[in-house]
Amino acid sequence: MKTSSLTIVLFFLFTVCSFAQDDNDLKELQDFRKEKIKSQKKEIKDLNDKLTLKEDEHDSIIKIKQTQIKNLRSDLQKKIIENRGKVQEAKTRATDQFLDKISRTYLSNNNFDDLINSSNIQTLQRDMDLLSNKLLTNKMLKQKFDDLKVYFTSIALLDIPFNEIKVKTARQKLSLIKQQSKLIPELNENLEYYQDTYQGFTDCIDAIKSIDLKGMVNGKGRPIEMIKYNNIVAKISSYIKSFGLTYSNYPYISEILFKIIDKKYRNVDANIQTLLNSQR
């Protein structure tokens, strides 16, 4: 009985000691865990602080780079504008020099006939367009252009059938030109006699048509064809001699007559009316 009680007491004491030991171990474990967690939290905080610092450094670098890029773009834009201005200035300067050269060509050349021979209505109109601003302020230059335009529009009347009103107006304008010239009197004379010359031309055409009305000779042999052809050429030659016709003084009439001679040589019975219609 005594032995059994002692055993119970010892078991109880052992159990109590065991629980006490377990409590101590648990407490130590908890303390260790707390320290571990605390240490890990500190490490995490340090890492977060380092990350924040790195992000701040990165953001700072980005801002610096963005500022540099912005400054570079601004400088580049300034250079572009500056160079554009320089290019425009150079272009304007070159244009002014070019236009001055053109205007000097007209102003410095006192020989009006040289200006006539070195240009035409197309180049004249081109230069008038280029020098439009100068023509507003330079009366002498404008007068040169006006006189040249009168000349070229007047001589163009010899390239078309005679028009009494246009020829009369052209002669009036030519008489107002004060330039020293040999070509202007020549042109005025050609215009003066254009009506008579043109009437002679129509008479010559009527004579050729009369020869055609006498009959067709194609197929009757070359000798007979040549008789008709020579009669036509004789009419044309007589007209040319009577009116002193040349290609330079009456180009419209001369062009048609040359074509008639060529067409009739190839086919003496060919209809010349088609040539007359094509020139109108």
Short mmCIF file of C-alpha atoms in Angstrom, two decimals:
data_model
loop_
_atom_site.label_atom_id
_atom_site.label_comp_id
_atom_site.label_asym_id
_atom_site.label_seq_id
_atom_site.Cartn_x
_atom_site.Cartn_y
_atom_site.Cartn_z
CA MET A 1 0.00 0.00 0.00
CA LYS A 2 2.82 2.44 0.89
CA THR A 3 4.70 1.47 -2.30
CA SER A 4 1.71 2.23 -4.46
CA SER A 5 1.23 5.70 -2.94
CA LEU A 6 4.88 6.51 -3.48
CA THR A 7 4.60 5.48 -7.09
CA ILE A 8 1.66 7.74 -7.59
CA VAL A 9 3.46 10.63 -5.99
CA LEU A 10 6.54 10.09 -8.14
CA PHE A 11 4.41 9.84 -11.27
CA PHE A 12 2.66 13.02 -10.33
CA LEU A 13 5.92 14.84 -9.72
CA PHE A 14 7.37 13.56 -12.95
CA THR A 15 4.30 14.62 -14.82
CA VAL A 16 4.37 18.06 -13.24
CA CYS A 17 8.04 18.46 -14.06
CA SER A 18 7.41 17.23 -17.58
CA PHE A 19 4.66 19.82 -18.13
CA ALA A 20 6.87 22.49 -16.64
CA GLN A 21 9.65 21.53 -19.02
CA ASP A 22 7.25 21.56 -21.94
CA ASP A 23 6.07 25.03 -20.96
CA ASN A 24 9.64 26.25 -20.87
CA ASP A 25 10.39 24.72 -24.26
CA LEU A 26 7.22 26.21 -25.73
CA LYS A 27 8.09 29.61 -24.36
CA GLU A 28 11.59 29.40 -25.76
CA LEU A 29 10.19 28.35 -29.12
CA GLN A 30 7.72 31.21 -29.09
CA ASP A 31 10.46 33.65 -28.14
CA PHE A 32 12.64 32.29 -30.93
CA ARG A 33 9.84 32.63 -33.42
CA LYS A 34 9.15 36.17 -32.28
CA GLU A 35 12.79 37.07 -32.72
CA LYS A 36 12.85 35.37 -36.11
CA ILE A 37 9.73 37.19 -37.24
CA LYS A 38 11.12 40.43 -35.91
CA SER A 39 14.37 39.82 -37.74
CA GLN A 40 12.55 38.95 -40.96
CA LYS A 41 10.35 42.03 -40.66
CA LYS A 42 13.46 44.12 -40.24
CA GLU A 43 15.00 42.48 -43.30
CA ILE A 44 11.81 43.11 -45.27
CA LYS A 45 11.77 46.73 -44.11
CA ASP A 46 15.39 47.16 -45.09
CA LEU A 47 14.66 45.63 -48.47
CA ASN A 48 11.63 47.90 -48.91
CA ASP A 49 13.72 50.90 -47.94
CA LYS A 50 16.39 49.90 -50.43
CA LEU A 51 13.75 49.31 -53.10
CA THR A 52 12.18 52.69 -52.42
CA LEU A 53 15.60 54.30 -52.61
CA LYS A 54 16.30 52.53 -55.89
CA GLU A 55 12.91 53.59 -57.25
CA ASP A 56 13.61 57.16 -56.22
CA GLU A 57 17.01 56.99 -57.89
CA HIS A 58 15.42 55.47 -60.98
CA ASP A 59 12.71 58.12 -61.08
CA SER A 60 15.33 60.79 -60.62
CA ILE A 61 17.38 59.36 -63.50
CA ILE A 62 14.23 59.18 -65.68
CA LYS A 63 13.39 62.80 -64.91
CA ILE A 64 16.95 63.84 -65.71
CA LYS A 65 16.84 61.91 -69.00
CA GLN A 66 13.43 63.34 -69.84
CA THR A 67 14.72 66.83 -69.13
CA GLN A 68 17.76 66.16 -71.30
CA ILE A 69 15.58 64.81 -74.12
CA LYS A 70 13.28 67.82 -73.81
CA ASN A 71 16.26 70.17 -73.95
CA LEU A 72 17.70 68.31 -76.93
CA ARG A 73 14.38 68.51 -78.74
CA SER A 74 14.14 72.18 -77.94
CA ASP A 75 17.68 72.78 -79.21
CA LEU A 76 16.96 70.70 -82.30
CA GLN A 77 13.79 72.65 -83.00
CA LYS A 78 15.70 75.91 -82.61
CA LYS A 79 18.35 74.63 -85.03
CA ILE A 80 15.67 73.56 -87.51
CA ILE A 81 13.99 76.96 -87.34
CA GLU A 82 17.35 78.72 -87.55
CA ASN A 83 18.48 76.62 -90.53
CA ARG A 84 15.10 77.01 -92.18
CA GLY A 85 15.47 80.75 -91.81
CA LYS A 86 18.97 80.61 -93.28
CA VAL A 87 17.78 78.46 -96.18
CA GLN A 88 14.89 80.84 -96.81
CA GLU A 89 17.24 83.82 -96.67
CA ALA A 90 19.62 82.13 -99.10
CA LYS A 91 16.72 81.21 -101.37
CA THR A 92 15.35 84.75 -101.25
CA ARG A 93 18.80 86.19 -101.90
CA ALA A 94 19.37 83.85 -104.85
CA THR A 95 15.93 84.64 -106.24
CA ASP A 96 16.54 88.38 -105.94
CA GLN A 97 19.89 88.04 -107.69
CA PHE A 98 18.29 85.98 -110.44
CA LEU A 99 15.49 88.49 -110.93
CA ASP A 100 17.95 91.39 -110.89
CA LYS A 101 19.92 89.64 -113.62
CA ILE A 102 16.79 89.25 -115.76
CA SER A 103 15.75 92.88 -115.28
CA ARG A 104 19.27 94.11 -116.08
CA THR A 105 19.14 92.11 -119.32
CA TYR A 106 16.15 94.16 -120.43
CA LEU A 107 17.30 97.50 -119.03
CA SER A 108 20.96 97.42 -120.03
CA ASN A 109 20.32 96.35 -123.62
CA ASN A 110 19.63 99.53 -125.58
CA ASN A 111 19.25 97.62 -128.83
CA PHE A 112 15.56 96.81 -128.96
CA ASP A 113 15.98 94.50 -131.95
CA ASP A 114 18.42 92.34 -129.95
CA LEU A 115 15.74 91.87 -127.31
CA ILE A 116 13.26 90.90 -130.01
CA ASN A 117 15.62 88.38 -131.58
CA SER A 118 16.59 86.81 -128.24
CA SER A 119 13.04 86.24 -126.97
CA ASN A 120 9.50 85.35 -127.98
CA ILE A 121 6.00 85.81 -126.59
CA GLN A 122 6.39 82.77 -124.31
CA THR A 123 9.69 83.82 -122.73
CA LEU A 124 8.42 87.38 -122.48
CA GLN A 125 5.32 86.28 -120.57
CA ARG A 126 7.46 84.08 -118.31
CA ASP A 127 9.76 86.99 -117.44
CA MET A 128 6.82 89.30 -116.90
CA ASP A 129 5.39 86.86 -114.37
CA LEU A 130 8.76 86.56 -112.62
CA LEU A 131 9.28 90.32 -112.48
CA SER A 132 5.68 91.23 -111.64
CA ASN A 133 6.70 93.07 -108.45
CA LYS A 134 9.49 95.00 -110.15
CA LEU A 135 7.17 96.02 -112.96
CA LEU A 136 4.96 97.78 -110.42
CA THR A 137 7.76 100.17 -109.42
CA ASN A 138 10.13 100.33 -112.39
CA LYS A 139 8.45 102.32 -115.19
CA MET A 140 11.34 101.95 -117.61
CA LEU A 141 11.34 98.18 -117.23
CA LYS A 142 7.57 98.02 -117.64
CA GLN A 143 7.75 100.11 -120.81
CA LYS A 144 10.27 97.70 -122.31
CA PHE A 145 7.98 94.76 -121.60
CA ASP A 146 4.91 96.57 -122.91
CA ASP A 147 6.68 97.46 -126.17
CA LEU A 148 7.94 93.93 -126.64
CA LYS A 149 4.49 92.52 -125.99
CA VAL A 150 3.01 94.85 -128.60
CA TYR A 151 5.61 93.68 -131.11
CA PHE A 152 5.09 89.94 -130.51
CA THR A 153 1.28 90.14 -130.49
CA SER A 154 1.43 92.20 -133.69
CA ILE A 155 3.75 89.90 -135.59
CA ALA A 156 1.57 86.95 -134.57
CA LEU A 157 -1.17 88.41 -136.79
CA LEU A 158 0.88 87.39 -139.82
CA ASP A 159 0.54 83.75 -138.72
CA ILE A 160 -3.24 83.80 -139.14
CA PRO A 161 -5.69 84.88 -141.87
CA PHE A 162 -5.98 88.62 -142.33
CA ASN A 163 -8.14 90.38 -139.73
CA GLU A 164 -8.73 94.03 -140.54
CA ILE A 165 -9.66 95.19 -137.02
CA LYS A 166 -6.77 93.41 -135.31
CA VAL A 167 -4.25 94.63 -137.87
CA LYS A 168 -5.46 98.23 -137.57
CA THR A 169 -5.23 98.11 -133.75
CA ALA A 170 -1.76 96.55 -133.89
CA ARG A 171 -0.45 99.27 -136.24
CA GLN A 172 -1.76 101.98 -133.92
CA LYS A 173 0.05 100.40 -130.96
CA LEU A 174 3.26 99.94 -132.94
CA SER A 175 3.25 103.64 -133.84
CA LEU A 176 3.43 104.51 -130.13
CA ILE A 177 6.65 102.57 -129.50
CA LYS A 178 9.56 104.99 -129.00
CA GLN A 179 12.31 102.36 -129.12
CA GLN A 180 15.01 102.60 -131.78
CA SER A 181 14.37 99.64 -134.07
CA LYS A 182 14.61 98.41 -137.66
CA LEU A 183 12.25 95.50 -137.07
CA ILE A 184 9.28 97.60 -135.98
CA PRO A 185 9.06 99.59 -139.27
CA GLU A 186 9.42 96.34 -141.20
CA LEU A 187 6.61 94.74 -139.22
CA ASN A 188 4.44 97.83 -139.61
CA GLU A 189 4.98 97.72 -143.37
CA ASN A 190 4.08 94.03 -143.57
CA LEU A 191 0.90 94.70 -141.63
CA GLU A 192 0.11 97.70 -143.83
CA TYR A 193 0.22 95.56 -146.99
CA TYR A 194 -1.20 92.40 -145.44
CA GLN A 195 -4.70 93.12 -146.73
CA ASP A 196 -3.54 93.48 -150.34
CA THR A 197 -1.20 90.52 -150.03
CA TYR A 198 -3.95 88.39 -148.53
CA GLN A 199 -6.37 89.41 -151.29
CA GLY A 200 -3.74 88.38 -153.85
CA PHE A 201 -3.42 85.09 -152.00
CA THR A 202 -7.17 84.39 -152.18
CA ASP A 203 -7.09 85.26 -155.90
CA CYS A 204 -4.22 82.79 -156.34
CA ILE A 205 -6.19 80.08 -154.53
CA ASP A 206 -9.22 80.78 -156.75
CA ALA A 207 -6.98 80.42 -159.82
CA ILE A 208 -5.74 77.03 -158.59
CA LYS A 209 -9.30 75.90 -157.94
CA SER A 210 -10.21 77.00 -161.49
CA ILE A 211 -7.44 74.79 -162.87
CA ASP A 212 -8.80 71.89 -160.79
CA LEU A 213 -12.30 72.48 -162.16
CA LYS A 214 -11.05 71.97 -165.72
CA GLY A 215 -10.80 68.28 -165.05
CA MET A 216 -8.99 65.39 -163.43
CA VAL A 217 -5.76 64.26 -165.07
CA ASN A 218 -4.59 61.46 -162.78
CA GLY A 219 -4.01 58.30 -164.74
CA LYS A 220 -3.51 60.14 -168.02
CA GLY A 221 0.25 59.89 -167.79
CA ARG A 222 2.90 61.83 -165.98
CA PRO A 223 3.52 64.34 -168.80
CA ILE A 224 -0.12 65.47 -168.74
CA GLU A 225 -0.11 65.51 -164.94
CA MET A 226 3.03 67.68 -164.98
CA ILE A 227 1.38 70.17 -167.36
CA LYS A 228 -1.37 70.74 -164.83
CA TYR A 229 1.14 70.82 -161.97
CA ASN A 230 3.35 73.36 -163.78
CA ASN A 231 0.31 75.58 -164.41
CA ILE A 232 -0.46 75.55 -160.69
CA VAL A 233 3.15 76.29 -159.77
CA ALA A 234 3.20 79.11 -162.36
CA LYS A 235 0.19 80.74 -160.68
CA ILE A 236 1.88 80.49 -157.28
CA SER A 237 5.24 81.77 -158.61
CA SER A 238 3.57 84.72 -160.29
CA TYR A 239 1.79 85.62 -157.06
CA ILE A 240 4.98 85.31 -155.00
CA LYS A 241 6.92 87.52 -157.43
CA SER A 242 4.17 90.14 -157.69
CA PHE A 243 3.84 90.59 -153.93
CA GLY A 244 7.46 89.97 -152.95
CA LEU A 245 6.32 87.14 -150.68
CA THR A 246 8.81 85.50 -148.30
CA TYR A 247 8.30 83.17 -145.38
CA SER A 248 9.60 85.82 -142.97
CA ASN A 249 7.12 88.54 -143.95
CA TYR A 250 3.94 86.50 -144.47
CA PRO A 251 4.41 83.07 -142.82
CA TYR A 252 0.72 82.06 -142.86
CA ILE A 253 0.38 82.51 -146.62
CA SER A 254 3.81 81.01 -147.35
CA GLU A 255 3.09 77.90 -145.27
CA ILE A 256 -0.11 77.15 -147.17
CA LEU A 257 1.46 77.72 -150.58
CA PHE A 258 4.38 75.40 -149.75
CA LYS A 259 1.93 72.71 -148.66
CA ILE A 260 -0.12 73.14 -151.84
CA ILE A 261 2.98 72.74 -154.01
CA ASP A 262 3.98 69.60 -152.09
CA LYS A 263 0.48 68.10 -152.12
CA LYS A 264 -0.08 68.81 -155.81
CA TYR A 265 3.29 67.28 -156.70
CA ARG A 266 2.25 64.02 -155.06
CA ASN A 267 -1.31 64.17 -156.39
CA VAL A 268 -2.05 66.95 -158.87
CA ASP A 269 -5.81 66.44 -158.49
CA ALA A 270 -5.74 66.64 -154.65
CA ASN A 271 -8.30 68.92 -153.00
CA ILE A 272 -6.52 71.94 -151.49
CA GLN A 273 -9.55 73.08 -149.46
CA THR A 274 -8.54 70.74 -146.65
CA LEU A 275 -5.24 72.65 -146.32
CA LEU A 276 -7.07 75.96 -146.12
CA ASN A 277 -9.46 74.68 -143.47
CA SER A 278 -6.69 73.21 -141.32
CA GLN A 279 -4.94 76.58 -141.09
CA ARG A 280 -7.93 78.50 -139.79
#
